[in-house]
Coordinates of C-alpha atoms in Angstrom, one line a residue:
M1 CA -22.5 -141.0 92.8
N2 CA -23.0 -142.4 97.4
R3 CA -25.9 -140.4 98.0
K4 CA -25.1 -139.2 101.4
L5 CA -24.7 -135.7 102.2
L6 CA -23.1 -133.0 104.6
A7 CA -25.3 -132.7 106.7
V8 CA -25.9 -128.6 107.5
C9 CA -28.8 -127.5 110.0
T10 CA -26.8 -128.1 112.5
C11 CA -29.5 -127.2 115.7
V12 CA -26.5 -125.0 117.2
L13 CA -27.1 -122.6 114.3
W14 CA -29.8 -120.9 116.1
P15 CA -27.7 -118.4 118.2
L16 CA -26.3 -116.8 114.6
L17 CA -29.3 -117.7 112.8
C18 CA -32.3 -116.8 115.0
H19 CA -34.3 -115.8 118.0
P20 CA -34.0 -118.5 119.8
A21 CA -38.2 -118.1 120.8
T22 CA -38.6 -119.0 116.8
F23 CA -36.9 -123.2 117.7
R24 CA -39.2 -125.2 119.6
N25 CA -37.8 -127.7 118.3
H26 CA -34.2 -127.2 119.2
D27 CA -32.5 -129.6 121.0
P28 CA -29.1 -128.3 122.0
A29 CA -27.8 -131.8 122.6
H30 CA -28.2 -133.2 119.0
R31 CA -24.8 -131.5 117.3
E32 CA -24.7 -132.9 114.7
I33 CA -27.4 -131.4 112.5
C34 CA -30.4 -132.9 111.8
P35 CA -32.0 -135.4 109.5
S36 CA -31.2 -138.2 111.0
G37 CA -31.8 -136.8 114.6
R38 CA -34.7 -138.1 115.8
D39 CA -36.1 -140.3 113.0
A40 CA -33.8 -142.7 110.7
N41 CA -35.9 -141.9 108.0
A42 CA -36.2 -138.2 108.5
H43 CA -34.2 -136.3 104.5
R44 CA -33.2 -132.0 105.6
Y45 CA -35.3 -130.5 103.3
I46 CA -35.6 -126.6 102.4
L47 CA -39.7 -125.0 104.0
Q48 CA -40.4 -122.5 101.8
D49 CA -43.6 -119.4 102.4
Q50 CA -44.7 -116.2 102.1
D51 CA -42.4 -115.5 105.5
T52 CA -39.9 -117.1 107.2
Q53 CA -41.9 -117.3 110.9
A54 CA -44.4 -119.0 108.0
A55 CA -42.4 -121.7 107.1
F56 CA -41.6 -122.6 110.5
D57 CA -44.7 -122.4 111.3
D58 CA -46.0 -124.8 108.8
A59 CA -42.5 -126.9 110.0
G60 CA -44.4 -127.1 113.2
K61 CA -47.7 -128.4 112.2
V62 CA -46.4 -131.8 111.4
G63 CA -44.1 -131.6 113.9
G64 CA -40.9 -131.5 111.9
L65 CA -36.7 -131.2 113.2
V66 CA -35.8 -127.5 112.4
C67 CA -32.8 -126.6 112.2
A68 CA -32.0 -122.9 111.3
R69 CA -33.3 -119.6 109.3
L70 CA -32.1 -119.2 106.7
D71 CA -34.4 -115.4 106.2
I72 CA -32.8 -114.3 102.8
I73 CA -35.2 -116.7 101.2
R74 CA -37.8 -117.1 103.7
A75 CA -38.0 -120.9 104.7
V76 CA -35.9 -122.8 107.0
A77 CA -34.4 -126.0 106.6
V78 CA -35.7 -129.0 107.9
S79 CA -35.8 -132.6 109.1
L80 CA -38.5 -134.3 107.2
T81 CA -40.0 -137.8 107.5
K82 CA -41.9 -138.4 104.3
E83 CA -44.5 -138.9 106.4
Q84 CA -43.7 -135.6 107.5
A85 CA -43.3 -134.0 104.2
G86 CA -46.2 -135.9 102.5
R87 CA -48.7 -134.1 105.5
V88 CA -46.2 -130.4 104.5
A89 CA -47.8 -130.7 101.0
R90 CA -52.2 -131.1 102.4
L91 CA -51.0 -128.6 104.7
T92 CA -49.9 -125.9 103.2
R93 CA -49.1 -123.7 100.1
G94 CA -45.2 -123.8 101.0
R95 CA -42.7 -125.6 98.4
L96 CA -40.4 -127.8 99.4
Y97 CA -36.8 -128.1 97.8
D98 CA -34.8 -131.3 98.5
D99 CA -31.7 -130.1 99.7
R100 CA -29.2 -131.1 97.3
T101 CA -25.6 -131.2 96.8
V102 CA -23.3 -128.6 95.8
E103 CA -19.1 -129.4 95.2
P104 CA -16.3 -127.0 94.0
F105 CA -16.2 -127.2 90.8
S106 CA -11.7 -128.0 90.4
K107 CA -10.4 -131.2 90.8
P108 CA -7.2 -132.4 90.5
A109 CA -6.4 -134.8 87.8
Q110 CA -6.7 -137.8 89.2
S111 CA -4.5 -141.3 86.5
S112 CA -4.6 -144.6 87.7
S113 CA -1.1 -143.7 85.8
K114 CA 2.6 -143.6 87.2
S115 CA 2.9 -140.5 87.9
V116 CA 6.5 -138.9 87.7
A117 CA 8.4 -135.8 88.9
A118 CA 9.1 -133.8 85.7
S119 CA 10.9 -130.6 85.0
N120 CA 10.7 -128.4 82.2
A121 CA 13.0 -124.9 82.4
S122 CA 10.7 -123.3 79.4
L123 CA 8.6 -122.5 82.3
V124 CA 10.5 -120.4 84.6
T125 CA 7.9 -119.4 86.1
S126 CA 5.3 -122.1 85.8
A127 CA 3.9 -124.0 88.5
L128 CA 3.9 -127.6 86.2
S129 CA 0.8 -130.7 86.6
T130 CA -0.5 -133.6 84.4
V131 CA 1.0 -133.2 80.6
Y132 CA -0.7 -135.8 79.7
S133 CA 1.8 -138.1 77.3
D134 CA 1.3 -141.3 75.3
G135 CA -1.2 -142.3 78.1
E136 CA 0.8 -141.8 81.1
S137 CA 0.6 -138.8 83.2
V138 CA 3.9 -137.2 84.2
T139 CA 3.6 -134.7 87.0
S140 CA 5.5 -132.0 88.5
A141 CA 5.5 -130.0 91.9
P142 CA 6.0 -126.8 92.2
S143 CA 9.3 -125.4 91.8
Q144 CA 8.9 -121.7 92.0
T145 CA 6.5 -118.7 94.0
V146 CA 5.3 -117.0 90.6
T147 CA 3.1 -116.8 90.0
N148 CA 1.7 -116.0 86.5
Y149 CA -2.2 -114.8 86.9
P150 CA -1.9 -112.1 88.4
V151 CA 0.8 -110.7 85.9
L152 CA -2.0 -112.3 82.5
V153 CA -4.8 -110.2 84.1
G154 CA -3.2 -107.0 84.4
A155 CA -3.2 -107.1 88.1
T156 CA 0.6 -107.1 88.8
Q157 CA 0.6 -103.6 86.6
L158 CA -1.6 -101.7 88.9
Q159 CA -0.2 -103.5 92.7
Y160 CA 2.8 -101.9 91.7
S161 CA 0.4 -98.4 91.4
G162 CA -1.6 -99.0 94.3
T163 CA -4.0 -100.9 93.9
T164 CA -4.7 -104.1 95.4
G165 CA -8.0 -104.6 97.2
S166 CA -7.1 -102.4 99.5
G167 CA -10.4 -101.9 102.4
V168 CA -12.2 -104.0 100.4
S169 CA -13.5 -106.9 101.9
I170 CA -13.8 -110.6 100.2
A171 CA -16.3 -113.2 101.4
I172 CA -15.6 -117.0 100.1
I173 CA -18.3 -120.2 100.8
D174 CA -15.8 -122.6 100.1
T175 CA -13.7 -125.8 102.5
G176 CA -12.4 -123.0 105.3
I177 CA -8.9 -121.5 105.2
W178 CA -5.8 -123.0 106.3
S179 CA -4.1 -119.8 107.4
G180 CA -0.3 -121.2 107.6
G181 CA 2.7 -120.7 105.6
A182 CA 3.3 -117.3 103.4
Q183 CA -0.5 -115.3 102.4
N184 CA -0.5 -113.9 105.3
F185 CA -4.0 -114.4 105.6
A186 CA -4.9 -114.6 109.6
P187 CA -4.4 -110.3 110.0
R188 CA -6.8 -109.7 107.1
I189 CA -10.0 -112.3 108.0
L190 CA -12.1 -109.9 110.1
A191 CA -14.1 -113.0 110.0
S192 CA -15.4 -115.9 109.7
L193 CA -18.3 -118.7 110.6
D194 CA -17.8 -123.1 110.2
L195 CA -21.1 -125.0 109.6
V196 CA -19.7 -127.5 109.4
A197 CA -18.8 -127.3 112.8
G198 CA -21.3 -125.8 114.0
G199 CA -21.9 -123.8 117.0
G200 CA -21.4 -120.6 115.5
Q201 CA -17.3 -121.1 115.5
R202 CA -14.8 -119.6 114.0
V203 CA -13.4 -121.1 110.9
S204 CA -10.0 -123.0 111.9
S205 CA -9.3 -125.3 109.9
D206 CA -9.3 -126.5 105.4
P207 CA -9.1 -130.3 106.1
Y208 CA -10.4 -130.2 102.4
G209 CA -7.9 -128.1 100.6
H210 CA -9.8 -125.4 97.4
G211 CA -11.5 -123.2 99.5
T212 CA -7.6 -121.5 100.8
H213 CA -6.4 -122.7 97.1
V214 CA -9.7 -120.3 95.9
A215 CA -8.9 -117.8 99.0
S216 CA -5.0 -117.4 98.1
I217 CA -5.5 -117.1 94.0
A218 CA -7.9 -114.2 94.9
A219 CA -6.0 -112.2 97.4
G220 CA -2.7 -114.5 98.8
G221 CA 0.2 -111.5 100.6
A222 CA 2.9 -113.3 100.2
T223 CA 6.0 -112.1 97.8
T224 CA 7.3 -114.4 94.5
S225 CA 10.5 -114.9 94.2
L226 CA 10.5 -112.1 91.6
G227 CA 8.5 -109.1 94.1
T228 CA 5.4 -109.9 92.4
S229 CA 1.8 -109.9 94.5
F230 CA 1.3 -113.8 94.7
G231 CA -2.9 -113.0 94.2
V232 CA -4.7 -110.8 92.7
A233 CA -6.0 -108.9 95.8
P234 CA -2.9 -109.5 98.1
N235 CA -4.0 -106.8 100.1
A236 CA -8.4 -107.2 100.2
N237 CA -9.6 -108.8 103.6
L238 CA -11.2 -111.9 103.6
V239 CA -14.8 -112.5 105.5
I240 CA -14.7 -116.7 105.6
V241 CA -17.2 -119.0 106.0
R242 CA -16.9 -122.9 105.9
A243 CA -20.0 -124.2 104.3
F244 CA -18.6 -128.2 103.2
D245 CA -16.5 -130.3 104.2
G246 CA -12.8 -132.5 104.3
T247 CA -14.5 -133.8 101.1
G248 CA -15.4 -131.1 99.8
R249 CA -19.0 -131.9 100.4
G250 CA -21.8 -129.2 100.8
S251 CA -25.0 -128.9 101.0
Y252 CA -28.3 -126.2 100.1
A253 CA -28.4 -125.9 103.3
N254 CA -25.7 -124.9 104.6
V255 CA -24.0 -122.2 101.7
I256 CA -27.3 -120.6 101.8
A257 CA -26.6 -119.9 105.6
G258 CA -23.4 -118.6 104.2
I259 CA -24.8 -116.1 102.2
N260 CA -28.1 -115.2 104.9
W261 CA -25.1 -114.6 106.9
I262 CA -22.6 -113.1 105.1
V263 CA -26.1 -110.9 103.9
S264 CA -27.0 -110.0 107.2
N265 CA -22.5 -108.8 108.6
R266 CA -22.2 -107.3 105.1
Q267 CA -21.8 -103.5 106.1
R268 CA -20.1 -104.4 109.7
Y269 CA -17.5 -106.0 107.0
N270 CA -17.2 -104.1 103.9
I271 CA -18.4 -107.1 102.6
R272 CA -18.5 -106.0 98.2
V273 CA -17.9 -109.0 96.9
L274 CA -19.3 -113.1 97.3
N275 CA -16.6 -115.5 95.6
L276 CA -19.0 -118.9 94.8
S277 CA -16.6 -122.0 93.7
F278 CA -19.1 -124.8 93.6
G279 CA -22.1 -125.8 92.1
A280 CA -23.7 -128.1 91.1
P281 CA -26.7 -129.1 87.1
P282 CA -30.1 -127.3 87.4
Q283 CA -32.9 -129.4 88.1
S284 CA -35.2 -126.0 87.6
N285 CA -35.7 -122.4 86.2
Y286 CA -33.2 -120.2 88.1
W287 CA -36.2 -118.3 89.9
N288 CA -37.5 -121.8 91.6
D289 CA -33.8 -122.8 92.8
P290 CA -33.0 -122.1 96.4
L291 CA -29.4 -121.3 96.2
D292 CA -30.2 -119.3 92.7
Q293 CA -33.4 -117.3 95.2
A294 CA -30.0 -116.8 97.2
V295 CA -27.8 -115.7 95.6
M296 CA -30.1 -112.9 93.5
A297 CA -31.1 -111.9 97.7
A298 CA -26.9 -110.7 97.5
W299 CA -27.0 -109.0 94.8
Q300 CA -30.2 -107.5 95.5
A301 CA -28.0 -106.1 98.4
G302 CA -24.8 -104.5 97.2
I303 CA -23.1 -108.0 96.9
V304 CA -20.9 -108.2 93.6
V305 CA -21.5 -112.1 93.2
V306 CA -18.8 -114.0 91.4
A307 CA -19.7 -117.5 90.8
S308 CA -17.1 -120.7 88.6
A309 CA -19.4 -121.6 85.2
G310 CA -18.4 -125.4 85.6
N311 CA -16.3 -127.5 84.6
S312 CA -18.4 -129.6 83.1
G313 CA -17.6 -128.5 79.2
P314 CA -16.9 -128.1 76.3
Q315 CA -19.9 -129.2 75.4
P316 CA -23.4 -126.4 75.3
M317 CA -25.4 -125.5 78.5
T318 CA -23.7 -126.5 80.7
I319 CA -23.3 -124.2 82.6
G320 CA -23.9 -125.0 86.6
V321 CA -26.3 -123.6 89.6
P322 CA -25.2 -120.7 90.3
G323 CA -23.7 -119.6 87.8
N324 CA -27.3 -119.7 85.7
V325 CA -28.2 -116.3 87.2
P326 CA -28.7 -114.2 84.4
Y327 CA -27.2 -110.9 87.4
V328 CA -24.7 -112.7 88.7
I329 CA -20.5 -112.6 86.8
T330 CA -19.7 -115.5 86.2
A331 CA -16.9 -117.1 85.2
G332 CA -14.6 -119.4 82.3
A333 CA -11.7 -120.5 82.6
M334 CA -8.7 -120.2 80.1
T335 CA -4.5 -121.2 80.2
D336 CA -1.8 -119.3 78.6
N337 CA -0.7 -123.4 77.7
F338 CA 1.8 -124.1 79.8
T339 CA 3.5 -121.3 77.7
P340 CA 3.5 -117.8 80.3
F341 CA 5.5 -115.6 78.3
V342 CA 3.3 -116.4 74.5
P343 CA -0.1 -115.1 74.8
T344 CA -0.7 -116.9 71.8
D345 CA -0.9 -120.4 72.3
D346 CA -3.9 -119.5 75.6
R347 CA -7.0 -121.2 74.6
L348 CA -9.8 -122.1 76.5
A349 CA -10.2 -124.9 79.3
S350 CA -11.0 -127.8 77.6
F351 CA -13.1 -128.7 81.3
S352 CA -14.9 -124.8 81.3
S353 CA -19.0 -125.4 81.0
A354 CA -19.7 -123.4 78.0
G355 CA -23.8 -121.7 77.9
P356 CA -26.6 -120.7 77.2
T357 CA -28.2 -121.4 80.0
F358 CA -31.5 -123.0 80.5
E359 CA -33.5 -120.0 80.2
G360 CA -31.5 -118.6 76.9
F361 CA -28.7 -116.0 79.0
V362 CA -25.3 -115.9 77.1
K363 CA -23.2 -117.9 80.3
P364 CA -19.9 -117.6 81.2
D365 CA -19.7 -113.6 81.1
L366 CA -16.4 -114.4 80.6
V367 CA -13.9 -116.3 81.4
A368 CA -10.2 -116.0 83.6
P369 CA -7.4 -118.0 83.9
G370 CA -7.6 -120.8 85.3
G371 CA -5.3 -123.7 84.1
H372 CA -2.4 -124.9 86.2
M373 CA -3.5 -122.6 89.1
L374 CA -0.6 -123.0 91.4
G375 CA -2.1 -121.5 95.7
S376 CA -1.4 -122.1 99.5
M377 CA -2.6 -125.6 100.2
W378 CA -1.9 -127.2 103.1
Y379 CA 0.4 -129.9 102.7
G380 CA -1.8 -132.6 105.1
S381 CA -5.5 -131.3 103.3
Y382 CA -7.5 -134.0 101.2
L383 CA -6.7 -132.8 97.9
A384 CA -2.6 -132.8 98.9
N385 CA -3.1 -136.6 99.6
I386 CA -5.0 -136.7 96.5
D387 CA -2.6 -135.9 93.8
P388 CA 0.6 -135.4 95.6
G389 CA 2.9 -135.2 93.3
S390 CA 0.7 -131.7 92.5
M391 CA 2.0 -130.5 95.7
N392 CA 4.9 -129.6 97.0
A393 CA 5.1 -129.9 101.0
S394 CA 8.0 -127.6 101.0
E395 CA 6.3 -124.4 100.0
S396 CA 2.4 -125.6 100.8
L397 CA 1.9 -125.4 97.4
F398 CA -0.7 -126.2 94.9
V399 CA -1.5 -126.5 91.6
M400 CA -4.9 -127.5 90.0
S401 CA -7.2 -126.9 87.1
G402 CA -11.3 -125.2 87.5
T403 CA -12.8 -122.6 86.7
S404 CA -13.7 -122.6 90.4
Q405 CA -9.9 -120.8 89.8
A406 CA -10.7 -118.3 87.2
A407 CA -14.1 -117.9 90.2
A408 CA -11.6 -116.2 92.1
V409 CA -9.1 -114.5 89.6
T410 CA -12.7 -112.3 88.7
S411 CA -13.5 -111.9 92.2
G412 CA -9.4 -110.9 93.1
V413 CA -10.1 -108.3 90.0
V414 CA -13.7 -106.9 91.7
A415 CA -11.8 -106.1 94.5
L416 CA -9.0 -104.1 93.2
M417 CA -12.1 -102.4 90.8
L418 CA -13.9 -101.5 94.8
Q419 CA -11.0 -99.7 95.9
A420 CA -10.5 -97.5 92.8
N421 CA -14.3 -96.3 93.0
P422 CA -15.7 -98.0 95.9
S423 CA -19.2 -96.3 93.8
L424 CA -19.8 -98.7 91.9
T425 CA -22.6 -101.2 91.8
P426 CA -23.1 -104.5 90.8
D427 CA -24.1 -103.8 87.3
L428 CA -22.1 -101.8 87.4
V429 CA -19.2 -104.1 88.1
K430 CA -19.7 -106.0 86.3
C431 CA -20.4 -103.6 83.5
R432 CA -17.4 -102.5 82.9
L433 CA -15.8 -105.9 83.2
I434 CA -17.7 -106.9 80.1
A435 CA -17.0 -103.9 78.1
S436 CA -13.2 -104.2 78.8
A437 CA -12.8 -107.8 78.3
H438 CA -10.4 -109.1 75.1
V439 CA -12.2 -111.8 72.8
A440 CA -10.2 -114.3 72.0
V441 CA -9.0 -114.5 68.0
T442 CA -8.0 -116.1 65.1
S443 CA -5.7 -114.4 62.7
G444 CA -7.5 -113.3 60.4
G445 CA -9.3 -111.2 63.1
A446 CA -12.3 -113.1 63.3
P447 CA -13.8 -114.7 67.2
A448 CA -12.0 -117.5 67.3
Y449 CA -14.9 -118.5 70.7
S450 CA -18.5 -118.1 70.4
I451 CA -19.8 -116.0 72.6
F452 CA -21.1 -119.2 74.9
Q453 CA -17.4 -120.4 75.4
Q454 CA -16.1 -117.1 76.2
G455 CA -18.3 -115.4 77.5
A456 CA -17.2 -110.9 76.4
G457 CA -13.6 -112.7 76.1
L458 CA -10.1 -112.4 78.7
I459 CA -10.6 -110.3 82.3
N460 CA -8.4 -107.6 81.2
A461 CA -7.9 -105.7 85.1
P462 CA -7.0 -101.6 84.1
A463 CA -9.6 -101.8 81.3
A464 CA -11.8 -102.5 83.5
I465 CA -10.7 -99.8 85.6
S466 CA -10.3 -97.2 83.6
S467 CA -13.8 -97.7 81.7
K468 CA -16.5 -95.8 81.9
A469 CA -19.5 -97.9 79.8
S470 CA -23.0 -98.3 81.7
G471 CA -26.3 -99.6 81.2
C472 CA -24.3 -102.7 79.2
A473 CA -25.3 -105.6 82.0
N474 CA -28.6 -106.6 83.2
Q475 CA -30.2 -105.1 81.0
G476 CA -34.5 -105.6 80.9
L477 CA -33.8 -107.2 84.2
N478 CA -35.2 -106.1 86.7
I479 CA -34.2 -107.4 90.5
A480 CA -36.9 -106.4 93.2
A481 CA -39.6 -108.6 90.8
D482 CA -37.1 -111.8 90.2
V483 CA -36.3 -111.8 94.6
A484 CA -40.8 -110.8 95.0
G485 CA -41.5 -113.9 92.2
T486 CA -43.8 -111.0 90.6
T487 CA -42.0 -111.5 87.2
H488 CA -38.8 -113.5 86.0
F489 CA -36.8 -113.5 82.6
G490 CA -35.1 -114.9 79.8
G491 CA -32.1 -114.1 77.6
P492 CA -31.7 -113.5 73.9
A493 CA -30.1 -117.6 73.5
N494 CA -32.1 -120.1 71.5
R495 CA -31.3 -123.4 68.6
D496 CA -32.9 -124.2 65.7
A497 CA -33.3 -127.7 64.7
N498 CA -30.2 -128.1 63.4
G499 CA -28.5 -128.0 67.1
K500 CA -26.6 -124.0 65.9
Y501 CA -26.9 -121.4 68.7
Y502 CA -27.7 -118.3 68.5
L503 CA -28.8 -114.9 69.3
M504 CA -32.0 -113.7 68.5
N505 CA -33.1 -110.2 69.7
M506 CA -36.0 -109.5 71.2
A507 CA -38.8 -110.1 68.2
G508 CA -37.5 -113.2 67.0
S509 CA -35.0 -112.6 64.1
V510 CA -31.4 -113.3 64.2
W511 CA -28.3 -110.9 65.1
G512 CA -26.0 -111.6 63.5
S513 CA -27.2 -114.5 60.7
A514 CA -25.3 -112.3 57.9
L515 CA -21.9 -112.4 59.5
P516 CA -20.0 -115.2 59.6
G517 CA -17.5 -115.9 61.7
A518 CA -19.1 -113.5 64.5
G519 CA -19.0 -115.9 67.1
L520 CA -22.3 -115.3 67.5
S521 CA -23.7 -117.7 67.1
W522 CA -22.0 -122.2 67.1
N523 CA -22.4 -125.3 66.2
Q524 CA -20.6 -126.5 69.5
N525 CA -17.9 -127.3 66.8
F526 CA -14.9 -126.7 69.3
D527 CA -10.7 -127.4 68.9
P528 CA -9.3 -128.0 72.8
T529 CA -5.7 -127.9 71.3
Q530 CA -6.0 -124.9 69.0
G531 CA -4.4 -122.3 70.8
Y532 CA -5.0 -118.1 70.0
S533 CA -4.3 -114.6 71.7
W534 CA -6.7 -112.6 73.2
S535 CA -7.3 -108.8 71.2
Q536 CA -8.9 -106.1 72.6
G537 CA -9.7 -104.5 69.1
Y538 CA -12.7 -106.8 68.5
A539 CA -16.2 -104.9 69.3
W540 CA -18.7 -107.8 69.9
T541 CA -21.7 -107.2 66.8
G542 CA -24.5 -105.5 68.1
G543 CA -22.4 -104.1 70.9
Y544 CA -23.9 -105.9 74.8
S545 CA -26.9 -107.2 73.5
W546 CA -26.9 -110.5 74.4
T547 CA -27.1 -108.7 78.2
Q548 CA -30.8 -107.9 77.0
A549 CA -33.2 -110.1 78.7
F550 CA -37.0 -110.2 78.4
A551 CA -39.9 -111.0 81.0
W552 CA -40.6 -114.4 81.5
S553 CA -44.4 -113.1 81.4
Q554 CA -44.4 -112.6 77.8
G555 CA -45.4 -115.7 76.9
Y556 CA -42.6 -116.0 74.3
T557 CA -42.0 -118.6 72.2
W558 CA -38.8 -120.4 71.6
S559 CA -38.3 -120.6 68.1
E560 CA -41.7 -121.0 67.2
G561 CA -41.7 -124.0 69.9
Y562 CA -37.9 -125.9 69.0
T563 CA -36.9 -127.9 72.8
W564 CA -34.4 -126.8 73.7
S565 CA -33.2 -130.3 74.8
E566 CA -33.1 -133.4 73.6
G567 CA -33.6 -135.9 76.7
Y568 CA -33.8 -132.5 79.4
T569 CA -36.8 -132.8 81.3
W570 CA -37.9 -130.2 83.3
S571 CA -39.5 -130.7 86.3
E572 CA -40.6 -128.9 89.7
S573 CA -41.2 -132.1 91.5
L574 CA -37.0 -133.8 91.2
P575 CA -36.1 -132.8 94.0
W576 CA -38.5 -129.6 94.0
W577 CA -41.9 -129.5 94.0
N578 CA -45.3 -127.5 95.2
S579 CA -48.2 -128.5 97.1
S580 CA -49.4 -130.2 94.8
D581 CA -47.1 -133.0 93.9
L582 CA -45.0 -136.1 96.2
V583 CA -42.1 -136.2 97.6
N584 CA -38.5 -138.1 96.1
P585 CA -35.7 -138.1 98.0
S586 CA -34.6 -141.0 96.2
A587 CA -34.0 -138.3 93.7
A588 CA -30.4 -138.5 92.5
P589 CA -28.4 -135.8 93.8
A590 CA -25.5 -133.4 91.6
S591 CA -23.1 -134.9 90.6
I592 CA -19.6 -134.2 91.2
E593 CA -17.8 -132.6 88.8
S594 CA -15.0 -134.6 86.5
W595 CA -11.7 -134.8 88.1
V596 CA -10.0 -131.6 85.8
P597 CA -6.7 -133.0 84.2
N598 CA -4.5 -129.6 84.8
Q599 CA -3.9 -127.6 80.9

């Protein structure tokens, strides 16, 4: 994987992110962003201290080039040489983070096999792409403007009654947005910020294509050929931040700057939902990760954050950053198996990342449609040309799979909930979503997948809106203490010496140990071909016990000291480090997500 990172902490961001008097290093002629501007050996970092001004002063002491304020995490984006980074370690008590790469959590299928146009008359309301047969990739471009996922999650039913997301703004940090096509985006984009182009510019395009695809799923305003709405929340407003370049590459500093701007403008544009369809493998506890810190601050500010689980499944402990934040709503992906009118063969998408997190939290929180998802895209975008068989240029539609799309569906449902009841807090939204989700069950009524694979089950918009549940999410957590760094938390998941994952109560004993098939434990088995029905009749044993947390500072011992992950090294120095550590800029960045076949 190329080490090259997207340069994101542009020196011309300062009018938006800081007071100009604080940027003594500012060079208005240097637009290309901080790493190599003044020294070819410079490297991008995030420097954090007790407050943002102290972090700026830390950088100034060693002559670093400060590019942007990241007030949301008391930090600055900065360019430092290795020697300067070493001096920061000796001179300050601050923390220096390598500016990691983040990637969208969805990709089209990429195959060297011959791509053949095909059709399937039995799938009249579905778009098809990449079906594998005898080793050959068989692809057909979408030929319908009908989307099935709003029907599958009950959004279409709500739209008919007037619940369309009206008045609610969904912020999307992604690759931009293309306002062409039939989605009617333009009048509903209240604000935008292009962190790639810099200079406080509005977003004018989406050369990669991913952001437009995500936005059309969450809030596409077109009318389909059956007279239904294309997206889940077709009247929701949008706030767009472009933090990823034309090849889908972004970095922590860019994304954090976007979150910083969104939180600062949340009241002005009534931003109630933040969609994060991207991620990277975790390399520290959630509270030590600067992107996770920014996401927690957004949740604390009253924004419902929806994050992708990741496309690294089906193995356990593959949830990405920032989906590993315990507070937020983390979405995994399911698929209708190309049969939208046959619910009994729906299944968990094999690529959908599974929990638990390294701190023992159950993730994903729920699943949503993420297989062969039809969305809008400019025919000239990067993705459309990488996988032209999935592109219908005449209708500007593209088929793609991933937990990015599942997160977009979830964000749309949250917008519907907040239109119906604007007083809902983020914790209440999460509680009612998990309380109303439908669990995938076998013919015998037992959970078809573990709680670590499907979370609470398939999202159901009407049930979530009618739910009166409360107090069933983020129990025992204290986000103010977490953000302040005084107390951090762990969840009830553990793994025994035989590799079995299970839930335990706060006393350490196992929940559901005498209930085979309860779905509260997992031996990593997974059948990617088996379909199941998603039933509203199953109630998880122990209620919502998996949402409970305990204070990490209490010194709780995991299962008599059993080590979580063979070969996994917890490290605050690669790439995270503190004042007693040295920097290793050559450490491997977050790897790109593998290409995900549509399913």
